[in-house]
Coordinates of C-alpha atoms in Angstrom, one line a residue:
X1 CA 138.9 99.3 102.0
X2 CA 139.2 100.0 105.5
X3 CA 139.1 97.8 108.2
X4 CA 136.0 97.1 110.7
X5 CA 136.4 98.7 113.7
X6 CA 135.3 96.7 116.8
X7 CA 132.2 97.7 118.9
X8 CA 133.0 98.7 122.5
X9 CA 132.1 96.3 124.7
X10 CA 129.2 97.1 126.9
X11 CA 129.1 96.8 130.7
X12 CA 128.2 93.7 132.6
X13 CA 124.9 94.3 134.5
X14 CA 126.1 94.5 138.2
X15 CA 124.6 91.7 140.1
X16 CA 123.3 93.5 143.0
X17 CA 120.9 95.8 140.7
X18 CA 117.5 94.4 141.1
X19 CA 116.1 93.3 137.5
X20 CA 112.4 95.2 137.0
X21 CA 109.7 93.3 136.5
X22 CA 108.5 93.4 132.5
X23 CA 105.6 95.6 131.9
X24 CA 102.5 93.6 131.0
X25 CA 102.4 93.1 127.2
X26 CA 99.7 93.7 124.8
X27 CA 99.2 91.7 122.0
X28 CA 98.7 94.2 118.8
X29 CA 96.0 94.3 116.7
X30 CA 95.9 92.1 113.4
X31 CA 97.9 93.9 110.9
X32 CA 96.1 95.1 107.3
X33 CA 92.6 94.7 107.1
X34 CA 90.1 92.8 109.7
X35 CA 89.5 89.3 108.5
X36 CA 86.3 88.0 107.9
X37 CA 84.3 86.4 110.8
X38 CA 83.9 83.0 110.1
X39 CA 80.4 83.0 112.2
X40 CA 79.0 85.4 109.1
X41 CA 80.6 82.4 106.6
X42 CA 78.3 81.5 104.3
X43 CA 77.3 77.8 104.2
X44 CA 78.6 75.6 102.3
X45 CA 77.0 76.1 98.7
X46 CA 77.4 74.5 95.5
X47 CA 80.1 76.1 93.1
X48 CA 79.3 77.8 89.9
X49 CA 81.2 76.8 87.2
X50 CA 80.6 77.5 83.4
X51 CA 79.8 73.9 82.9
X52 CA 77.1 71.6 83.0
X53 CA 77.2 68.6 85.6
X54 CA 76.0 66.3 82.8
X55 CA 79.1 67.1 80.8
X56 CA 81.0 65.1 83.4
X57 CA 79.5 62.0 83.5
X58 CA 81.9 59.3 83.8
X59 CA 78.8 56.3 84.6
X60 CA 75.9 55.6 81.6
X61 CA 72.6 55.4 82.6
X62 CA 73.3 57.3 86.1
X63 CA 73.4 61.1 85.8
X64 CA 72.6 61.4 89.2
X65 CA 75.0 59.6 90.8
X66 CA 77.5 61.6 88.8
X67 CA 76.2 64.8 89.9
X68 CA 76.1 63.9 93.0
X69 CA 80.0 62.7 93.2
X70 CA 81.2 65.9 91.1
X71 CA 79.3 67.8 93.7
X72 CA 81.1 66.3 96.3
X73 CA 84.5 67.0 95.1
X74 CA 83.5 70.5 94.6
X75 CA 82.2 70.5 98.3
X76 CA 85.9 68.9 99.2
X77 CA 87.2 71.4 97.6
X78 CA 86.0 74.1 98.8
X79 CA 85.9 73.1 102.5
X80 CA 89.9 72.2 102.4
X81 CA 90.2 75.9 100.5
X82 CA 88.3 77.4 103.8
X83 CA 90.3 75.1 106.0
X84 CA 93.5 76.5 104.5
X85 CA 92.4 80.2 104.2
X86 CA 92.0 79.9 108.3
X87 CA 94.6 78.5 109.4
X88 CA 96.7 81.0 106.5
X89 CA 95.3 83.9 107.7
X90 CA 95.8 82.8 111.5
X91 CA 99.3 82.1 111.3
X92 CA 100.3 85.0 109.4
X93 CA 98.8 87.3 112.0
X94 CA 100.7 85.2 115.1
X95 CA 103.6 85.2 113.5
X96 CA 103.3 89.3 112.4
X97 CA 102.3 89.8 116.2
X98 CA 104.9 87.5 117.8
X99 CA 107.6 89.4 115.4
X100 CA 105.8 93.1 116.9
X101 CA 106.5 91.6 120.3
X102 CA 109.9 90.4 120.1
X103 CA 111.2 93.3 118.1
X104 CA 109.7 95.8 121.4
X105 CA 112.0 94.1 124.3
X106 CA 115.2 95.7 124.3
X107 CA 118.5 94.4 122.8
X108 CA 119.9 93.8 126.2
X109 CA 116.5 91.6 127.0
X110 CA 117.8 88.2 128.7
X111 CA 116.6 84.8 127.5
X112 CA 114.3 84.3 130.7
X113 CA 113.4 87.8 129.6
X114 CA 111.9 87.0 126.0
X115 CA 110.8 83.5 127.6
X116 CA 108.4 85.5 129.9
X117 CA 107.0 87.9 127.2
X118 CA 106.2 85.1 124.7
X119 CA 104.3 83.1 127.7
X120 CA 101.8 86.2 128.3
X121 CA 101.7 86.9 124.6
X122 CA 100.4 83.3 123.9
X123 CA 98.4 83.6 127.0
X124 CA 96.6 87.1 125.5
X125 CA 96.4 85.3 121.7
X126 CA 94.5 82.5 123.0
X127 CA 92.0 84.2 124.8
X128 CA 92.0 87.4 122.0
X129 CA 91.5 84.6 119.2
X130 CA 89.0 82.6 121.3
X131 CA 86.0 83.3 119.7
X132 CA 87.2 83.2 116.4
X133 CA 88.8 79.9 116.4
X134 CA 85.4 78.6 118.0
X135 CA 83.4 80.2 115.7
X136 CA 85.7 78.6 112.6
X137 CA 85.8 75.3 114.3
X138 CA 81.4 75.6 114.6
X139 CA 81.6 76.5 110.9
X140 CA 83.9 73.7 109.8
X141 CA 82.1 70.9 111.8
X142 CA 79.0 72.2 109.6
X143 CA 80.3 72.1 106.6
X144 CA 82.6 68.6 107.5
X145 CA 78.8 66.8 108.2
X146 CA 77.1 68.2 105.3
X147 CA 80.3 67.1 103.2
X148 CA 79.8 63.6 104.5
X149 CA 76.2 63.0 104.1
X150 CA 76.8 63.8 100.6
X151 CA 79.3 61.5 100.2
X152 CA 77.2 59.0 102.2
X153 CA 74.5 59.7 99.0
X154 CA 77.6 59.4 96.4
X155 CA 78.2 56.0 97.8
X156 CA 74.9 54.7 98.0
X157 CA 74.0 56.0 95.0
X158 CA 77.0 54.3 93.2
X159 CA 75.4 50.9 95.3
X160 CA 72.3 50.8 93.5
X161 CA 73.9 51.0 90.4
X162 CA 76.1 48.6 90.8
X163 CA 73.1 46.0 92.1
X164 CA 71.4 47.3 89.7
X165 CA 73.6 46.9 86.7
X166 CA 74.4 43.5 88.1
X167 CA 70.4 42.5 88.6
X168 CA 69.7 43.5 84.8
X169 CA 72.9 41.3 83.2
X170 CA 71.8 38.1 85.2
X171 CA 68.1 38.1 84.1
X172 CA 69.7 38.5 80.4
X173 CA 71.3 35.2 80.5

């Protein structure tokens, strides 16, 4: 097996050599396909599933109250699977377009150098992502409200059974 050879040292940069300003970046567009916009998400709907709510009754005499709280966890659900779609989708793109930009400054680029470019690339993804993060944030707030009214119902619901199931074993005795 032969040896490695050593790489020739390179040149120190003369000090006198004025460094040139870095040419303005751009931050590339989202690789693969487009995501969705959140502004055209749906709202938040109720889940199909192949069964019947009434199957998953855990309280007698209250259906409704069961609905209701199965509903709600299917609600959760769905609103922490939007949640973590988002932010998924977001932070593969940065990081795919933080990797484009670090990978086009050239070898001999200096700290300060790759300091500078990552500034103006966060710079451009904040105001490039801007809309979309507002328009997600608009969308979540909806569907966070509508989760907790719901859940406001489940718990009130669950109230007036309880008072309820409590009013009907003292006039037993």
């Amino acid at each position: 097996m032969p040896a490695p050879t050593a790489a020739a040292p390179r040149p120190a940069p003369t000090p006198a050599a004025p460094r040139p300003a870095p040419a303005p970046l751009e931050v590339p567009a989202p690789l693969g396909p487009a995501p969705s916009s959140p502004a055209k998400a749906s709202p938040p709907t109720l889940l199909r599933h192949p069964y019947s709510l009434s199957e998953f009754s855990n309280t007698k005499g209250n259906d409704q109250a069961s609905n209701l709280e199965l509903q709600f966890k299917l609600q959760r659900q769905q609103l922490d699977a939007f949640h973590h779609n988002f932010w998924s989708d977001s932070n593969s793109r940065f990081e795919a377009a933080k990797s484009a930009i670090l990978s086009s400054l050239p070898q001999s680029a200096t700290t300060l150098d790759k300091e500078s470019a990552m500034s103006e690339f966060n710079k451009q993804w904040v105001m490039q992502e801007k809309a979309r993060t507002d328009a997600y944030t608009t969308e979540w707030r909806r569907r966070n409200w509508a989760l907790i009214l719901l859940e406001t119902r489940v718990r009130y619901q669950k109230f007036t059974s309880r008072i309820g199931g409590f009013m009907s074993s003292g006039s037993q005795q």
